[in-house]
């Protein structure tokens, strides 16, 4: 069973792990052009630039915390995941820091630039059918053959705790927020962010944002159960 129970203490611990290797928070910038277009009095919009992190996305936080939290016994045969790019590059980067092997299952047709980035950080690529079932089957085979640890892209406690450090940093840099908008894919980032907001600034309204063509989170909340979206159109 996947462990998804975390609290604010886990996010603080993740932050202490991550900052041993990544000391400088990603910058926060004012989005002046958006403010002008919105034409709302006294509106201030701040953007946390996770694209300027080591691998170009916030995914490095969850991957790094997950890999650093493994015991020597758990990490001895390395790690693996399935990813179309960002989580794979992040896990490869984290595994390189830990000096352990890493295999990334990538769907056919994935971005060549992202595949090159995974390889740049030392990841071994295994291609699979471009379906969720194809990804999961290929990853299961890699784990079975190599004896490595699978690091999910979002639904695992150390990953969510790592992603939550984005909001924790953000509230250090811009404490007087009224709204916090978080993109929603797998849900790891918004889950970690919700824990931070509840602990530090419960008055903030947390808003998840997802594409209309992949609105499985909205539909899941409306129906009171998890509704998968096997073929999102974004």
XYZ file of C-alpha atoms in Angstrom:
234
model
C 0.000 0.000 0.000
C 1.354 3.437 -0.952
C 2.225 5.585 2.094
C 0.711 9.054 1.680
C 0.512 10.248 5.314
C 2.622 13.371 5.895
C 2.535 16.413 8.158
C 4.320 19.751 8.296
C 7.230 18.196 10.181
C 7.904 15.935 7.184
C 8.063 18.989 4.925
C 10.505 20.734 7.265
C 12.659 17.591 7.295
C 12.502 17.429 3.491
C 13.614 21.031 3.288
C 16.617 20.349 5.524
C 17.611 17.386 3.332
C 17.206 19.273 0.063
C 19.119 22.381 1.145
C 22.236 20.329 1.834
C 22.644 20.037 -1.938
C 20.568 22.950 -3.254
C 21.190 25.989 -1.077
C 19.533 28.779 -3.045
C 15.717 29.050 -3.184
C 14.200 29.557 -6.617
C 13.473 33.251 -7.204
C 10.096 34.929 -6.812
C 9.199 37.577 -9.412
C 6.377 40.084 -9.734
C 4.231 39.427 -12.835
C 3.718 43.049 -13.840
C 2.356 42.288 -17.327
C -0.431 40.142 -15.877
C -1.267 42.789 -13.296
C -1.637 45.402 -16.026
C -3.880 43.191 -18.162
C -6.050 42.200 -15.209
C -6.694 45.860 -14.314
C -7.633 45.020 -10.714
C -6.847 47.738 -8.134
C -3.916 46.893 -5.821
C -3.426 43.468 -7.442
C 0.015 41.961 -6.931
C 0.889 38.670 -8.610
C 4.014 36.759 -7.624
C 5.473 33.780 -9.478
C 7.876 31.267 -7.959
C 10.252 30.311 -10.762
C 10.680 26.570 -10.315
C 11.785 26.394 -13.949
C 15.097 27.869 -12.761
C 15.843 24.908 -10.492
C 18.571 22.349 -11.304
C 16.413 20.224 -13.644
C 13.903 22.835 -14.820
C 10.875 21.904 -12.700
C 9.652 21.527 -9.112
C 9.922 17.742 -9.475
C 13.525 17.835 -8.253
C 12.269 18.533 -4.723
C 10.232 15.363 -4.349
C 12.778 13.185 -6.122
C 15.693 14.491 -4.079
C 13.870 14.088 -0.774
C 12.754 10.571 -1.710
C 16.220 9.409 -2.745
C 17.940 10.986 0.264
C 15.422 9.381 2.629
C 16.280 5.834 1.468
C 18.418 3.703 3.751
C 21.680 2.258 2.444
C 19.982 -1.139 2.220
C 17.037 0.253 0.234
C 19.274 2.209 -2.144
C 21.820 -0.525 -2.851
C 20.328 -1.526 -6.225
C 19.289 1.957 -7.247
C 15.958 3.529 -8.135
C 13.548 3.623 -11.068
C 10.383 5.370 -12.193
C 8.186 5.998 -15.204
C 8.063 9.524 -16.567
C 7.535 11.500 -19.746
C 10.335 13.836 -18.692
C 10.389 16.076 -15.626
C 10.222 13.500 -12.835
C 12.639 11.280 -14.736
C 15.231 14.040 -15.038
C 14.735 14.936 -11.379
C 15.204 11.340 -10.232
C 18.308 10.953 -12.387
C 19.756 14.114 -10.814
C 18.953 12.886 -7.304
C 20.415 9.435 -7.967
C 23.589 11.029 -9.268
C 23.958 12.923 -5.992
C 23.391 9.702 -4.025
C 25.733 7.823 -6.425
C 23.261 5.034 -7.145
C 21.954 3.557 -10.445
C 18.757 4.948 -11.954
C 16.461 3.650 -14.698
C 13.694 5.742 -16.250
C 10.811 4.141 -18.154
C 9.832 6.617 -20.878
C 6.831 6.344 -23.223
C 7.474 6.211 -26.951
C 7.209 9.687 -28.460
C 8.403 11.533 -25.354
C 10.236 14.836 -25.787
C 13.735 14.257 -27.134
C 15.009 17.222 -25.128
C 13.738 15.686 -21.897
C 15.185 12.283 -22.768
C 18.546 13.951 -23.394
C 18.300 15.659 -19.998
C 17.616 12.332 -18.267
C 20.661 10.830 -19.978
C 22.736 13.904 -19.108
C 22.163 13.215 -15.412
C 23.039 9.537 -15.801
C 19.641 7.908 -16.259
C 19.275 4.674 -18.240
C 16.271 4.886 -20.593
C 13.789 2.039 -21.118
C 11.072 2.805 -23.675
C 7.504 1.549 -23.292
C 4.082 1.816 -24.894
C 2.633 5.335 -24.488
C -0.153 4.263 -22.115
C -0.446 4.224 -18.329
C -0.702 0.431 -18.389
C 2.401 0.244 -20.580
C 4.348 2.475 -18.213
C 3.361 0.520 -15.122
C 4.110 -2.859 -16.696
C 7.547 -1.745 -17.889
C 8.414 -0.243 -14.501
C 7.297 -3.415 -12.699
C 9.565 -5.434 -14.984
C 12.556 -3.158 -14.281
C 11.990 -3.365 -10.518
C 11.634 -7.151 -10.670
C 14.767 -7.650 -12.767
C 17.019 -5.127 -11.000
C 15.736 -5.285 -7.435
C 15.639 -1.489 -7.341
C 13.194 0.828 -5.564
C 10.374 2.445 -7.562
C 9.970 6.163 -6.819
C 6.468 7.308 -7.866
C 6.149 10.758 -9.460
C 3.614 12.072 -6.936
C 1.672 9.624 -4.731
C 4.331 8.746 -2.157
C 4.914 10.489 1.172
C 8.589 11.541 0.677
C 7.753 12.901 -2.791
C 4.791 14.952 -1.531
C 6.836 16.255 1.401
C 9.550 17.380 -0.992
C 7.058 19.118 -3.277
C 5.597 20.904 -0.250
C 8.872 22.779 0.200
C 7.860 25.001 -2.747
C 5.041 26.564 -0.730
C 7.163 26.662 2.423
C 9.817 28.732 0.644
C 7.182 30.877 -1.051
C 5.647 31.885 2.285
C 9.100 32.860 3.555
C 9.563 35.110 0.527
C 6.015 36.516 0.207
C 4.245 35.950 3.542
C 1.229 38.207 2.886
C -0.507 36.079 0.249
C -4.286 36.004 -0.091
C -4.465 33.283 -2.764
C -2.079 30.533 -3.791
C -2.634 28.958 -7.226
C -1.072 25.535 -7.752
C -1.041 23.487 -10.989
C -2.565 20.035 -10.491
C -1.378 16.961 -12.355
C -0.795 13.968 -10.132
C -1.515 16.007 -7.015
C 1.790 15.809 -5.148
C 2.515 19.534 -5.320
C -0.910 20.699 -4.182
C -1.017 18.071 -1.411
C 2.259 19.266 0.075
C 1.241 22.902 -0.415
C -2.071 22.358 1.386
C -0.250 21.050 4.459
C 2.048 24.092 4.501
C -0.834 26.542 4.113
C -2.881 24.853 6.846
C 0.086 25.020 9.235
C 1.449 28.479 8.459
C -1.288 30.627 6.913
C -4.736 28.976 7.037
C -6.337 32.233 5.852
C -4.815 31.746 2.380
C -7.235 30.402 -0.217
C -5.531 27.523 -2.023
C -6.707 27.024 -5.607
C -5.811 24.065 -7.817
C -5.541 24.684 -11.562
C -5.778 21.917 -14.180
C -6.505 21.714 -17.931
C -10.119 21.250 -19.043
C -9.003 18.217 -21.048
C -7.472 16.556 -17.974
C -9.772 17.605 -15.149
C -9.686 14.355 -13.201
C -9.128 16.139 -9.877
C -12.250 18.268 -10.298
C -14.334 15.253 -11.337
C -12.952 13.165 -8.474
C -13.901 15.830 -5.925
C -17.361 16.204 -7.439
C -18.023 12.450 -7.329
C -16.349 11.767 -3.994
C -14.023 9.114 -5.382
C -10.839 8.899 -7.405
C -11.634 9.176 -11.134
C -8.627 8.377 -13.361
C -8.117 10.079 -16.712
C -6.203 7.528 -18.828
C -5.871 9.669 -21.981
C -5.749 13.383 -21.090
C -6.097 15.952 -23.880
C -4.022 19.017 -23.036
